[in-house]
PDB file of C-alpha atoms in Angstrom:
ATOM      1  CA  UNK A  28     -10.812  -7.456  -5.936  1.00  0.00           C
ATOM      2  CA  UNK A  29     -10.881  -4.017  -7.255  1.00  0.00           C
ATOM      3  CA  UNK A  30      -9.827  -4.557 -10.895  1.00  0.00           C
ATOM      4  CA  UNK A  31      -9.742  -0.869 -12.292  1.00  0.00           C
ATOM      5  CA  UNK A  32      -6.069  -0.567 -11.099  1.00  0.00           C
ATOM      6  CA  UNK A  33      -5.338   1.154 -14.607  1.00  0.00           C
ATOM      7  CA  UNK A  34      -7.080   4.043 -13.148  1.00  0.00           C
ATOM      8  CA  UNK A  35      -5.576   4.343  -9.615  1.00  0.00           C
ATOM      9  CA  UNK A  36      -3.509   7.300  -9.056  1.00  0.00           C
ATOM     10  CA  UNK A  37      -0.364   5.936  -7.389  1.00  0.00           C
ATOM     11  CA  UNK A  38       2.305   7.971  -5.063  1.00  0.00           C
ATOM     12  CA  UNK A  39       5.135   7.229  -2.723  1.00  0.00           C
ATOM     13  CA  UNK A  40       7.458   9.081  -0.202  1.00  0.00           C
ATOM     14  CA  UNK A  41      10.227   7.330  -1.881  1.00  0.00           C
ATOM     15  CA  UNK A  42      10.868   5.952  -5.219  1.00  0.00           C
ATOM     16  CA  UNK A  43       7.501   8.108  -6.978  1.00  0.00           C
ATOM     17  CA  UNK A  44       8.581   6.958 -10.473  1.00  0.00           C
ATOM     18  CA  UNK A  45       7.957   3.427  -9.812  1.00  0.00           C
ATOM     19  CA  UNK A  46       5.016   3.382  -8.179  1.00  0.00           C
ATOM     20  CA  UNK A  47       2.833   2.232 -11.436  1.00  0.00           C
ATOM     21  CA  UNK A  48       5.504  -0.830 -11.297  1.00  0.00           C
ATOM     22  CA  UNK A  49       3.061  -2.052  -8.131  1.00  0.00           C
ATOM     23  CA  UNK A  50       0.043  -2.279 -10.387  1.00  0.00           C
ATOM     24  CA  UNK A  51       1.497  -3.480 -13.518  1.00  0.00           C
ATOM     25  CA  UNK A  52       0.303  -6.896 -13.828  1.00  0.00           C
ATOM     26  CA  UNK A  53       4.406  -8.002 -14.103  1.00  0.00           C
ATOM     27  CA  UNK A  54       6.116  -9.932 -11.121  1.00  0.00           C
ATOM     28  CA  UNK A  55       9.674  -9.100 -12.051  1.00  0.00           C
ATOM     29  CA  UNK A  56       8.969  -5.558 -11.608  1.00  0.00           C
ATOM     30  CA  UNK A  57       8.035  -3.626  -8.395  1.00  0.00           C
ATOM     31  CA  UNK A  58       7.961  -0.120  -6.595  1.00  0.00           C
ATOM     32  CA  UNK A  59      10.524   0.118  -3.952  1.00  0.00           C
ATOM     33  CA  UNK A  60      11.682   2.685  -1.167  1.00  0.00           C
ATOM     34  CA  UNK A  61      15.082   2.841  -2.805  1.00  0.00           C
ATOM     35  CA  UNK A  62      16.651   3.002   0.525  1.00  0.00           C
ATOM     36  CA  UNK A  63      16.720   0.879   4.076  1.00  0.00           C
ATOM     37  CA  UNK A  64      13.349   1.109   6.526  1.00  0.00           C
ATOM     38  CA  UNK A  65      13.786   3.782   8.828  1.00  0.00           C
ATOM     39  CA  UNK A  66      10.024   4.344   9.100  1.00  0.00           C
ATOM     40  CA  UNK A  67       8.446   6.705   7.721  1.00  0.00           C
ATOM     41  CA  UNK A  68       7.731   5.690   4.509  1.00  0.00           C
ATOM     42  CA  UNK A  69       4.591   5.975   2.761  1.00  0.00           C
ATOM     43  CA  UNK A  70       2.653   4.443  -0.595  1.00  0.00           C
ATOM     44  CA  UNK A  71      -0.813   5.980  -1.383  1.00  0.00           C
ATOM     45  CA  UNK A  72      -3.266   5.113  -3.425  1.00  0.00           C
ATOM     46  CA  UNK A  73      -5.848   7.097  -5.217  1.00  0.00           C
ATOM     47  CA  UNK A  74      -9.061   5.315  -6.161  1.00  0.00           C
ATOM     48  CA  UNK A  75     -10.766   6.960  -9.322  1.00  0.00           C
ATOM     49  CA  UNK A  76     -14.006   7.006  -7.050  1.00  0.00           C
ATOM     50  CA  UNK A  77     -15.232   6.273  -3.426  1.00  0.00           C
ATOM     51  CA  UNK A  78     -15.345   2.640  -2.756  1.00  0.00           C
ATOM     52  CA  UNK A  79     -15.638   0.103   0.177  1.00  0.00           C
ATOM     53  CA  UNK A  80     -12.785  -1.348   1.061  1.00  0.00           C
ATOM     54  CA  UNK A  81     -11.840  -4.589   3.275  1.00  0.00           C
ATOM     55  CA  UNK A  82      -8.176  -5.414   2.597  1.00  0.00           C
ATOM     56  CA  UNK A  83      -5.223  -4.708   0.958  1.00  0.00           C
ATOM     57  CA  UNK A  84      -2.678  -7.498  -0.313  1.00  0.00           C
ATOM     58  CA  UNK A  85       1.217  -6.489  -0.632  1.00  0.00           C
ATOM     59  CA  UNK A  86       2.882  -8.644  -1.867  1.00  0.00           C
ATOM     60  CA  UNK A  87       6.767  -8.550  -1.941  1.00  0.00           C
ATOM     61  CA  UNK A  88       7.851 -11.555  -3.884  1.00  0.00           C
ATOM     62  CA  UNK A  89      10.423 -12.190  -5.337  1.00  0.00           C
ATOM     63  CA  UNK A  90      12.329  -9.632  -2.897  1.00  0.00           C
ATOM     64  CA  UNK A  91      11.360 -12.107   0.152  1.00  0.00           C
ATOM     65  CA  UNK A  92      12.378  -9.596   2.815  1.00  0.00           C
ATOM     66  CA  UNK A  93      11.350  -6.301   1.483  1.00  0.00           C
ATOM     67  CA  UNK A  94       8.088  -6.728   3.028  1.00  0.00           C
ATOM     68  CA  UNK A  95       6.868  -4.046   5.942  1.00  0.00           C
ATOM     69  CA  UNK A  96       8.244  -4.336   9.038  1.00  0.00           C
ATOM     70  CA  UNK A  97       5.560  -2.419  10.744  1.00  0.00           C
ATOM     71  CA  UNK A  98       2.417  -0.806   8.882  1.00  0.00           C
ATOM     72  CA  UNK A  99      -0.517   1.768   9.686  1.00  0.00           C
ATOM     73  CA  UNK A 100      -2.956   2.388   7.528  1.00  0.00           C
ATOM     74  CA  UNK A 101      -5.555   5.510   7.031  1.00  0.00           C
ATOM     75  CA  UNK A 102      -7.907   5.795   4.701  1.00  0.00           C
ATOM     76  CA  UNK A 103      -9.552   9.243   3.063  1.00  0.00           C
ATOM     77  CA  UNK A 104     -13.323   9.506   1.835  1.00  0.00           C
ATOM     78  CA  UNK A 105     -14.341  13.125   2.593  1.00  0.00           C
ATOM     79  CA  UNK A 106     -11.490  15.004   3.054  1.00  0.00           C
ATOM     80  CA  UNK A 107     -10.141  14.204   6.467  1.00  0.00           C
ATOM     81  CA  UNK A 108      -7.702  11.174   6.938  1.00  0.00           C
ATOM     82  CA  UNK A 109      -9.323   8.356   9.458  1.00  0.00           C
ATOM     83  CA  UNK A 110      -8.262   7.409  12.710  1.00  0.00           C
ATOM     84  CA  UNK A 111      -5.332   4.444  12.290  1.00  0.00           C
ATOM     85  CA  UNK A 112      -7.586   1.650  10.493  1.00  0.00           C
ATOM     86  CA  UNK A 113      -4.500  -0.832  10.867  1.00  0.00           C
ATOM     87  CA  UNK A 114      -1.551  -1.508  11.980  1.00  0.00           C
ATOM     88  CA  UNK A 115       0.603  -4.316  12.477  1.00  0.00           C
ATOM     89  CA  UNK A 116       3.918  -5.711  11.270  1.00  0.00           C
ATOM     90  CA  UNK A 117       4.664  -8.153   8.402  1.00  0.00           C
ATOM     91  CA  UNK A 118       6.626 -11.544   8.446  1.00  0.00           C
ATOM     92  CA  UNK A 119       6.986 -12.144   4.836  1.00  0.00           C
ATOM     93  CA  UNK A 120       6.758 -11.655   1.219  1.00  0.00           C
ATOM     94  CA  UNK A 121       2.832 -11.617   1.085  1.00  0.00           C
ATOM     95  CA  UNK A 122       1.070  -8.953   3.693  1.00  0.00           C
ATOM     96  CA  UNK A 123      -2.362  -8.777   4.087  1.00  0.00           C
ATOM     97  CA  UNK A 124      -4.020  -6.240   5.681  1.00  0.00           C
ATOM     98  CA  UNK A 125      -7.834  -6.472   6.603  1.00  0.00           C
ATOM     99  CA  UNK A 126      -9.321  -3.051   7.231  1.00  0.00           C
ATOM    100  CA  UNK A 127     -12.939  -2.800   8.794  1.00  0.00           C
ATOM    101  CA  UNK A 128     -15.068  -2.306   5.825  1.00  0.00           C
ATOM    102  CA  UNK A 129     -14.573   1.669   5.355  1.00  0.00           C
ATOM    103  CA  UNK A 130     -15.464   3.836   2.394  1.00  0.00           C
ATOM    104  CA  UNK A 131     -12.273   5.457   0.827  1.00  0.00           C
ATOM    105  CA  UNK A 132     -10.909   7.214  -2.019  1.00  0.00           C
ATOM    106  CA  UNK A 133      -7.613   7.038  -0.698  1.00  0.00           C
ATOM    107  CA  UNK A 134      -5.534   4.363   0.927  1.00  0.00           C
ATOM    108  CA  UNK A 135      -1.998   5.207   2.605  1.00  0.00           C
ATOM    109  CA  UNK A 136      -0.042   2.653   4.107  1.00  0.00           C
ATOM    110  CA  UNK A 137       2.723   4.124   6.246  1.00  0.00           C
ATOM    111  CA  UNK A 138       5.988   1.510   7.164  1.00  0.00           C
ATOM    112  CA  UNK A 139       7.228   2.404  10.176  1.00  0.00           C
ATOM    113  CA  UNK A 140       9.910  -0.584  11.398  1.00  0.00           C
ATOM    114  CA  UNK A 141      13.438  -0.577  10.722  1.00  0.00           C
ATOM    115  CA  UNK A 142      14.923  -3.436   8.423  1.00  0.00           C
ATOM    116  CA  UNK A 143      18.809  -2.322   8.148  1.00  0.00           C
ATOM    117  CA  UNK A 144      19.769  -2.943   4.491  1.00  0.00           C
ATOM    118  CA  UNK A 145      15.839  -4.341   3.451  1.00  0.00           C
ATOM    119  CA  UNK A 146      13.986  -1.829   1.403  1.00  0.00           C
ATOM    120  CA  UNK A 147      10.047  -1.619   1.175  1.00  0.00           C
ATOM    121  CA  UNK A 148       8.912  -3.279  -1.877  1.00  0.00           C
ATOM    122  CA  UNK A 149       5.583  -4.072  -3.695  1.00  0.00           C
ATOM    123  CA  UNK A 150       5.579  -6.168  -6.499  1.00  0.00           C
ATOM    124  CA  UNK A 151       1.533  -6.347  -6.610  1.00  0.00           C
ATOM    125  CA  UNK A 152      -0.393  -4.541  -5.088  1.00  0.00           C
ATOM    126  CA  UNK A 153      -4.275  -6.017  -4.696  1.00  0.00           C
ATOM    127  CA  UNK A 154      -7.319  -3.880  -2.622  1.00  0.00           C
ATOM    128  CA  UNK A 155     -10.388  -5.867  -1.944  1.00  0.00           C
ATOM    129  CA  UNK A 156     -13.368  -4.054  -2.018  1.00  0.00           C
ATOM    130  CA  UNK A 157     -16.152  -2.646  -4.174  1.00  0.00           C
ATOM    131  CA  UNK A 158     -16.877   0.171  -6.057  1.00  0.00           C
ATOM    132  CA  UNK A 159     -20.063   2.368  -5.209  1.00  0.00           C
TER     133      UNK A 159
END
Protein backbone atom coordinates (compact mmCIF):
# COMPACT_ATOMS: atom_id res chain seq x y z
CA UNK A 1 0.00 0.00 0.00
CA UNK A 2 0.95 3.50 -0.66
CA UNK A 3 1.43 4.86 2.89
CA UNK A 4 2.30 8.64 2.22
CA UNK A 5 -1.49 9.45 2.24
CA UNK A 6 -0.55 12.62 4.45
CA UNK A 7 0.73 14.00 1.30
CA UNK A 8 -2.05 13.21 -1.25
CA UNK A 9 -3.85 16.11 -2.53
CA UNK A 10 -7.52 15.14 -2.23
CA UNK A 11 -10.69 16.68 -4.30
CA UNK A 12 -14.29 15.86 -4.95
CA UNK A 13 -17.24 17.07 -7.19
CA UNK A 14 -19.24 17.05 -4.11
CA UNK A 15 -18.59 17.44 -0.52
CA UNK A 16 -14.60 19.08 -1.20
CA UNK A 17 -14.27 19.86 2.54
CA UNK A 18 -14.33 16.36 3.56
CA UNK A 19 -12.34 14.80 1.35
CA UNK A 20 -9.14 14.55 3.88
CA UNK A 21 -11.93 12.61 6.12
CA UNK A 22 -11.14 9.54 3.40
CA UNK A 23 -7.50 9.42 4.40
CA UNK A 24 -7.66 10.11 7.99
CA UNK A 25 -6.80 6.96 9.57
CA UNK A 26 -10.52 7.29 11.61
CA UNK A 27 -13.49 4.87 10.68
CA UNK A 28 -16.25 6.99 12.12
CA UNK A 29 -15.43 9.65 9.79
CA UNK A 30 -15.70 9.71 5.94
CA UNK A 31 -16.01 11.96 2.71
CA UNK A 32 -19.39 11.79 1.25
CA UNK A 33 -21.32 13.16 -1.93
CA UNK A 34 -23.72 14.95 0.38
CA UNK A 35 -26.49 14.15 -1.92
CA UNK A 36 -28.22 10.85 -3.72
CA UNK A 37 -26.14 9.06 -6.87
CA UNK A 38 -27.20 10.52 -9.93
CA UNK A 39 -23.85 9.82 -11.59
CA UNK A 40 -21.61 11.98 -12.13
CA UNK A 41 -19.75 12.25 -9.25
CA UNK A 42 -16.16 12.33 -8.94
CA UNK A 43 -13.19 11.86 -6.06
CA UNK A 44 -9.57 12.53 -7.26
CA UNK A 45 -6.60 11.94 -5.94
CA UNK A 46 -3.32 13.66 -6.27
CA UNK A 47 -0.20 11.60 -5.61
CA UNK A 48 2.81 13.86 -4.40
CA UNK A 49 4.82 12.02 -7.26
CA UNK A 50 4.38 9.52 -10.22
CA UNK A 51 3.84 6.08 -8.99
CA UNK A 52 2.65 2.58 -10.20
CA UNK A 53 -0.45 1.77 -9.32
CA UNK A 54 -2.54 -1.68 -9.21
CA UNK A 55 -5.67 -1.06 -7.12
CA UNK A 56 -7.61 1.08 -5.22
CA UNK A 57 -9.68 -0.07 -2.02
CA UNK A 58 -12.98 2.04 -1.05
CA UNK A 59 -14.20 1.18 1.54
CA UNK A 60 -17.69 2.40 2.75
CA UNK A 61 -18.18 0.93 6.16
CA UNK A 62 -19.99 1.73 8.45
CA UNK A 63 -22.45 3.45 5.79
CA UNK A 64 -23.07 -0.23 4.24
CA UNK A 65 -24.83 1.11 1.15
CA UNK A 66 -23.02 4.21 0.28
CA UNK A 67 -20.73 2.27 -1.77
CA UNK A 68 -20.55 3.01 -5.84
CA UNK A 69 -23.09 1.86 -7.78
CA UNK A 70 -21.16 2.03 -10.95
CA UNK A 71 -17.38 3.30 -11.22
CA UNK A 72 -14.79 4.35 -14.05
CA UNK A 73 -11.63 5.09 -13.37
CA UNK A 74 -8.75 7.25 -15.32
CA UNK A 75 -5.64 7.80 -14.30
CA UNK A 76 -3.13 10.99 -15.19
CA UNK A 77 0.82 10.65 -15.50
CA UNK A 78 1.80 13.17 -18.23
CA UNK A 79 -0.78 15.41 -18.65
CA UNK A 80 -3.48 13.67 -20.60
CA UNK A 81 -6.19 11.56 -18.72
CA UNK A 82 -6.04 7.61 -19.87
CA UNK A 83 -8.43 5.74 -21.71
CA UNK A 84 -11.21 4.19 -18.99
CA UNK A 85 -8.72 1.89 -16.84
CA UNK A 86 -11.92 0.48 -14.96
CA UNK A 87 -15.12 0.27 -14.61
CA UNK A 88 -17.56 -1.75 -12.95
CA UNK A 89 -20.22 -1.50 -10.25
CA UNK A 90 -19.97 -2.19 -6.48
CA UNK A 91 -22.11 -4.57 -4.23
CA UNK A 92 -21.02 -3.48 -0.89
CA UNK A 93 -19.29 -1.60 1.73
CA UNK A 94 -15.67 -2.64 0.60
CA UNK A 95 -14.87 -1.93 -3.38
CA UNK A 96 -11.90 -2.93 -4.85
CA UNK A 97 -10.79 -1.88 -7.92
CA UNK A 98 -7.73 -3.55 -9.73
CA UNK A 99 -6.29 -1.29 -12.40
CA UNK A 100 -3.62 -2.76 -14.91
CA UNK A 101 -0.43 -1.70 -13.41
CA UNK A 102 -0.28 2.07 -14.85
CA UNK A 103 1.96 4.92 -13.80
CA UNK A 104 -0.13 7.88 -12.35
CA UNK A 105 -0.02 10.98 -10.49
CA UNK A 106 -3.57 11.22 -10.45
CA UNK A 107 -6.39 8.82 -9.80
CA UNK A 108 -10.20 9.85 -10.48
CA UNK A 109 -12.85 7.58 -9.82
CA UNK A 110 -16.08 8.74 -11.43
CA UNK A 111 -19.68 7.04 -9.87
CA UNK A 112 -21.95 6.90 -12.37
CA UNK A 113 -25.18 4.58 -11.04
CA UNK A 114 -28.11 5.87 -9.41
CA UNK A 115 -28.80 4.79 -5.66
CA UNK A 116 -32.10 6.98 -4.79
CA UNK A 117 -31.54 8.25 -1.22
CA UNK A 118 -27.69 6.36 -0.90
CA UNK A 119 -24.92 8.85 -1.06
CA UNK A 120 -21.23 8.00 -2.20
CA UNK A 121 -19.12 7.53 0.75
CA UNK A 122 -15.44 6.66 1.59
CA UNK A 123 -14.50 6.02 4.90
CA UNK A 124 -10.81 4.76 3.82
CA UNK A 125 -9.50 5.13 1.10
CA UNK A 126 -6.29 2.59 0.31
CA UNK A 127 -4.16 2.69 -3.38
CA UNK A 128 -1.86 -0.18 -3.89
CA UNK A 129 1.06 0.56 -5.66
CA UNK A 130 4.61 1.89 -5.47
CA UNK A 131 6.32 4.90 -5.57
CA UNK A 132 9.09 5.53 -8.33
Amino acid sequence: MLVNRNSWMLTASNGKDGCKNAIDGNGSSRWSSGRSQVGGEWFQIELPELSKVSEVILDASPSTDDYPREYEVVVMADGEWSKVLAKGSGNGPVTVIGLPLVEAKIIRITQKGRSKGKHWSIHDLQIKGKRL
